[in-house]
């Protein structure tokens, strides 16, 4: 579908402006063009239509919101002649833009500042820890009230 970032861009005044038929203020383009975003250091691309008047800040906010990342981390870089430069938020988004600050155009897993806590070092606690480790997530801590693994049933009730 079409990516309209601001509904005001689609509204057209039904009556003539009060200043003698001359429009004053903001003008928004009704034409669309295709913008291609390419990840820095990757071959992954994302192409979608934008209005000609679409600003970098609008695309950056929409991209960050859909990928669950902070907009401050996302940078748009455009090639100009034989060099590249960072696009500012108030500029119109370029046709071919390199994006820095994200790893993929798929939603990123949230990185918590603290490790995951697994309560209990019994059968299910250890199994949960093994599932986390097998999936590549080593940011967890396993807690138990006993000084060794096994859980209540193995350490206290069975012995």
PDB file of C-alpha atoms in Angstrom, residues 2-153:
ATOM      1  CA  UNK A   2       0.873   3.622  -0.110  1.00  0.00           C
ATOM      2  CA  UNK A   3       2.781   5.116   2.797  1.00  0.00           C
ATOM      3  CA  UNK A   4       1.107   8.393   3.695  1.00  0.00           C
ATOM      4  CA  UNK A   5       2.836   9.704   6.801  1.00  0.00           C
ATOM      5  CA  UNK A   6       0.642  12.721   7.372  1.00  0.00           C
ATOM      6  CA  UNK A   7      -3.101  12.682   6.525  1.00  0.00           C
ATOM      7  CA  UNK A   8      -3.015  16.466   6.082  1.00  0.00           C
ATOM      8  CA  UNK A   9      -0.982  15.926   2.908  1.00  0.00           C
ATOM      9  CA  UNK A  10      -4.002  14.320   1.241  1.00  0.00           C
ATOM     10  CA  UNK A  11      -6.497  17.085   2.044  1.00  0.00           C
ATOM     11  CA  UNK A  12      -7.309  19.634  -0.591  1.00  0.00           C
ATOM     12  CA  UNK A  13      -9.070  22.888   0.162  1.00  0.00           C
ATOM     13  CA  UNK A  14     -12.616  22.816  -1.244  1.00  0.00           C
ATOM     14  CA  UNK A  15     -12.960  26.590  -1.355  1.00  0.00           C
ATOM     15  CA  UNK A  16     -10.578  29.160  -2.817  1.00  0.00           C
ATOM     16  CA  UNK A  17      -8.128  30.687  -0.316  1.00  0.00           C
ATOM     17  CA  UNK A  18      -9.251  33.987   1.241  1.00  0.00           C
ATOM     18  CA  UNK A  19      -6.189  35.828  -0.141  1.00  0.00           C
ATOM     19  CA  UNK A  20      -7.574  36.412  -3.622  1.00  0.00           C
ATOM     20  CA  UNK A  21      -7.056  32.912  -4.998  1.00  0.00           C
ATOM     21  CA  UNK A  22      -3.350  32.691  -4.076  1.00  0.00           C
ATOM     22  CA  UNK A  23      -2.473  29.863  -1.710  1.00  0.00           C
ATOM     23  CA  UNK A  24      -0.255  30.808   1.231  1.00  0.00           C
ATOM     24  CA  UNK A  25       1.570  28.427   3.530  1.00  0.00           C
ATOM     25  CA  UNK A  26       2.406  24.766   3.139  1.00  0.00           C
ATOM     26  CA  UNK A  27       2.099  22.966  -0.181  1.00  0.00           C
ATOM     27  CA  UNK A  28       2.151  19.212  -0.355  1.00  0.00           C
ATOM     28  CA  UNK A  29       2.817  17.186  -3.464  1.00  0.00           C
ATOM     29  CA  UNK A  30       0.188  14.728  -4.649  1.00  0.00           C
ATOM     30  CA  UNK A  31       2.731  12.734  -6.671  1.00  0.00           C
ATOM     31  CA  UNK A  32       4.539   9.651  -5.451  1.00  0.00           C
ATOM     32  CA  UNK A  33       7.968   8.232  -6.186  1.00  0.00           C
ATOM     33  CA  UNK A  34       9.723   5.060  -5.128  1.00  0.00           C
ATOM     34  CA  UNK A  35      12.358   5.244  -2.423  1.00  0.00           C
ATOM     35  CA  UNK A  36      14.808   2.386  -1.914  1.00  0.00           C
ATOM     36  CA  UNK A  37      16.388   1.943   1.504  1.00  0.00           C
ATOM     37  CA  UNK A  38      19.555  -0.198   1.674  1.00  0.00           C
ATOM     38  CA  UNK A  39      21.138  -1.406   4.902  1.00  0.00           C
ATOM     39  CA  UNK A  40      24.701  -0.282   5.503  1.00  0.00           C
ATOM     40  CA  UNK A  41      27.059  -3.261   5.164  1.00  0.00           C
ATOM     41  CA  UNK A  42      24.349  -5.555   3.777  1.00  0.00           C
ATOM     42  CA  UNK A  43      22.536  -6.330   0.541  1.00  0.00           C
ATOM     43  CA  UNK A  44      19.104  -6.122   2.186  1.00  0.00           C
ATOM     44  CA  UNK A  45      16.859  -3.477   0.594  1.00  0.00           C
ATOM     45  CA  UNK A  46      13.370  -2.125   1.154  1.00  0.00           C
ATOM     46  CA  UNK A  47      11.513  -0.231  -1.584  1.00  0.00           C
ATOM     47  CA  UNK A  48       8.243   1.633  -1.046  1.00  0.00           C
ATOM     48  CA  UNK A  49       6.369   4.634  -2.483  1.00  0.00           C
ATOM     49  CA  UNK A  50       6.507   8.008  -0.731  1.00  0.00           C
ATOM     50  CA  UNK A  51       5.102  11.382  -1.571  1.00  0.00           C
ATOM     51  CA  UNK A  52       7.651  13.723  -3.119  1.00  0.00           C
ATOM     52  CA  UNK A  53       7.253  16.059  -0.138  1.00  0.00           C
ATOM     53  CA  UNK A  54       8.020  13.317   2.436  1.00  0.00           C
ATOM     54  CA  UNK A  55      10.738  14.373   4.871  1.00  0.00           C
ATOM     55  CA  UNK A  56      13.543  12.202   6.235  1.00  0.00           C
ATOM     56  CA  UNK A  57      12.236  12.657   9.783  1.00  0.00           C
ATOM     57  CA  UNK A  58       8.854  11.173   8.829  1.00  0.00           C
ATOM     58  CA  UNK A  59      10.373   8.076   7.218  1.00  0.00           C
ATOM     59  CA  UNK A  60      12.855   7.663  10.079  1.00  0.00           C
ATOM     60  CA  UNK A  61      10.079   7.803  12.712  1.00  0.00           C
ATOM     61  CA  UNK A  62       7.899   5.322  10.785  1.00  0.00           C
ATOM     62  CA  UNK A  63      10.822   2.931  10.213  1.00  0.00           C
ATOM     63  CA  UNK A  64      11.924   3.091  13.854  1.00  0.00           C
ATOM     64  CA  UNK A  65       8.368   2.512  15.075  1.00  0.00           C
ATOM     65  CA  UNK A  66       7.872  -0.547  12.859  1.00  0.00           C
ATOM     66  CA  UNK A  67      11.272  -2.033  13.801  1.00  0.00           C
ATOM     67  CA  UNK A  68      10.909  -1.280  17.532  1.00  0.00           C
ATOM     68  CA  UNK A  69      14.142   0.727  17.735  1.00  0.00           C
ATOM     69  CA  UNK A  70      14.925   4.243  18.894  1.00  0.00           C
ATOM     70  CA  UNK A  71      14.678   6.839  16.089  1.00  0.00           C
ATOM     71  CA  UNK A  72      17.900   8.409  17.372  1.00  0.00           C
ATOM     72  CA  UNK A  73      19.840   5.290  16.323  1.00  0.00           C
ATOM     73  CA  UNK A  74      18.685   5.427  12.679  1.00  0.00           C
ATOM     74  CA  UNK A  75      20.681   7.519  10.183  1.00  0.00           C
ATOM     75  CA  UNK A  76      19.960   8.093   6.488  1.00  0.00           C
ATOM     76  CA  UNK A  77      22.973   8.511   4.220  1.00  0.00           C
ATOM     77  CA  UNK A  78      22.685   9.583   0.603  1.00  0.00           C
ATOM     78  CA  UNK A  79      25.335   9.615  -2.108  1.00  0.00           C
ATOM     79  CA  UNK A  80      26.039  13.048  -3.533  1.00  0.00           C
ATOM     80  CA  UNK A  81      28.522  13.114  -6.394  1.00  0.00           C
ATOM     81  CA  UNK A  82      31.628  11.209  -5.342  1.00  0.00           C
ATOM     82  CA  UNK A  83      30.948  11.499  -1.594  1.00  0.00           C
ATOM     83  CA  UNK A  84      28.212  10.622   0.892  1.00  0.00           C
ATOM     84  CA  UNK A  85      26.464  12.722   3.518  1.00  0.00           C
ATOM     85  CA  UNK A  86      23.928  12.281   6.287  1.00  0.00           C
ATOM     86  CA  UNK A  87      20.451  13.507   5.412  1.00  0.00           C
ATOM     87  CA  UNK A  88      18.861  15.903   7.892  1.00  0.00           C
ATOM     88  CA  UNK A  89      15.307  15.487   9.208  1.00  0.00           C
ATOM     89  CA  UNK A  90      13.897  18.492   7.320  1.00  0.00           C
ATOM     90  CA  UNK A  91      15.156  17.343   3.887  1.00  0.00           C
ATOM     91  CA  UNK A  92      13.085  15.403   1.376  1.00  0.00           C
ATOM     92  CA  UNK A  93      13.973  11.708   1.459  1.00  0.00           C
ATOM     93  CA  UNK A  94      16.216  10.614  -1.412  1.00  0.00           C
ATOM     94  CA  UNK A  95      15.442   7.971  -4.004  1.00  0.00           C
ATOM     95  CA  UNK A  96      18.316   5.695  -2.958  1.00  0.00           C
ATOM     96  CA  UNK A  97      19.241   5.923   0.715  1.00  0.00           C
ATOM     97  CA  UNK A  98      21.642   3.879   2.848  1.00  0.00           C
ATOM     98  CA  UNK A  99      20.376   3.256   6.396  1.00  0.00           C
ATOM     99  CA  UNK A 100      22.763   2.954   9.358  1.00  0.00           C
ATOM    100  CA  UNK A 101      21.886   2.009  12.920  1.00  0.00           C
ATOM    101  CA  UNK A 102      19.728  -1.066  12.356  1.00  0.00           C
ATOM    102  CA  UNK A 103      20.681  -4.670  11.627  1.00  0.00           C
ATOM    103  CA  UNK A 104      17.682  -5.715   9.551  1.00  0.00           C
ATOM    104  CA  UNK A 105      14.377  -4.470   8.173  1.00  0.00           C
ATOM    105  CA  UNK A 106      12.677  -7.070  10.369  1.00  0.00           C
ATOM    106  CA  UNK A 107      11.566  -6.127  13.872  1.00  0.00           C
ATOM    107  CA  UNK A 108      14.455  -6.345  16.333  1.00  0.00           C
ATOM    108  CA  UNK A 109      14.160  -8.176  19.637  1.00  0.00           C
ATOM    109  CA  UNK A 110      14.145  -5.764  22.550  1.00  0.00           C
ATOM    110  CA  UNK A 111      17.399  -5.742  24.499  1.00  0.00           C
ATOM    111  CA  UNK A 112      16.691  -5.432  28.193  1.00  0.00           C
ATOM    112  CA  UNK A 113      19.273  -3.697  30.400  1.00  0.00           C
ATOM    113  CA  UNK A 114      19.127  -6.543  32.940  1.00  0.00           C
ATOM    114  CA  UNK A 115      19.381 -10.314  32.462  1.00  0.00           C
ATOM    115  CA  UNK A 116      16.373 -12.626  32.464  1.00  0.00           C
ATOM    116  CA  UNK A 117      15.755 -14.235  35.864  1.00  0.00           C
ATOM    117  CA  UNK A 118      14.767 -17.886  36.057  1.00  0.00           C
ATOM    118  CA  UNK A 119      13.387 -18.775  39.501  1.00  0.00           C
ATOM    119  CA  UNK A 120      14.200 -22.324  40.544  1.00  0.00           C
ATOM    120  CA  UNK A 121      16.973 -24.713  39.547  1.00  0.00           C
ATOM    121  CA  UNK A 122      14.746 -27.782  39.381  1.00  0.00           C
ATOM    122  CA  UNK A 123      13.757 -29.713  36.271  1.00  0.00           C
ATOM    123  CA  UNK A 124      11.729 -26.919  34.626  1.00  0.00           C
ATOM    124  CA  UNK A 125      14.105 -24.146  35.680  1.00  0.00           C
ATOM    125  CA  UNK A 126      17.073 -25.934  34.151  1.00  0.00           C
ATOM    126  CA  UNK A 127      15.060 -26.796  31.057  1.00  0.00           C
ATOM    127  CA  UNK A 128      14.099 -23.117  30.652  1.00  0.00           C
ATOM    128  CA  UNK A 129      17.763 -22.108  30.971  1.00  0.00           C
ATOM    129  CA  UNK A 130      18.743 -24.697  28.363  1.00  0.00           C
ATOM    130  CA  UNK A 131      16.114 -23.393  25.929  1.00  0.00           C
ATOM    131  CA  UNK A 132      17.449 -19.837  26.350  1.00  0.00           C
ATOM    132  CA  UNK A 133      21.055 -21.000  25.849  1.00  0.00           C
ATOM    133  CA  UNK A 134      20.171 -23.146  22.828  1.00  0.00           C
ATOM    134  CA  UNK A 135      18.412 -20.205  21.157  1.00  0.00           C
ATOM    135  CA  UNK A 136      21.534 -18.068  21.553  1.00  0.00           C
ATOM    136  CA  UNK A 137      20.376 -15.936  24.488  1.00  0.00           C
ATOM    137  CA  UNK A 138      22.983 -16.167  27.247  1.00  0.00           C
ATOM    138  CA  UNK A 139      21.739 -13.112  29.151  1.00  0.00           C
ATOM    139  CA  UNK A 140      19.974 -14.951  32.006  1.00  0.00           C
ATOM    140  CA  UNK A 141      20.516 -15.864  35.660  1.00  0.00           C
ATOM    141  CA  UNK A 142      19.067 -18.924  37.436  1.00  0.00           C
ATOM    142  CA  UNK A 143      18.128 -18.505  41.112  1.00  0.00           C
ATOM    143  CA  UNK A 144      17.360 -21.248  43.629  1.00  0.00           C
ATOM    144  CA  UNK A 145      16.884 -21.293  47.398  1.00  0.00           C
ATOM    145  CA  UNK A 146      19.226 -24.283  47.721  1.00  0.00           C
ATOM    146  CA  UNK A 147      22.983 -24.206  47.260  1.00  0.00           C
ATOM    147  CA  UNK A 148      22.887 -26.784  44.432  1.00  0.00           C
ATOM    148  CA  UNK A 149      20.728 -27.628  41.427  1.00  0.00           C
ATOM    149  CA  UNK A 150      17.910 -30.158  41.537  1.00  0.00           C
ATOM    150  CA  UNK A 151      14.990 -28.287  43.036  1.00  0.00           C
ATOM    151  CA  UNK A 152      12.821 -28.971  46.071  1.00  0.00           C
ATOM    152  CA  UNK A 153      11.667 -32.445  44.978  1.00  0.00           C
TER     153      UNK A 153
END
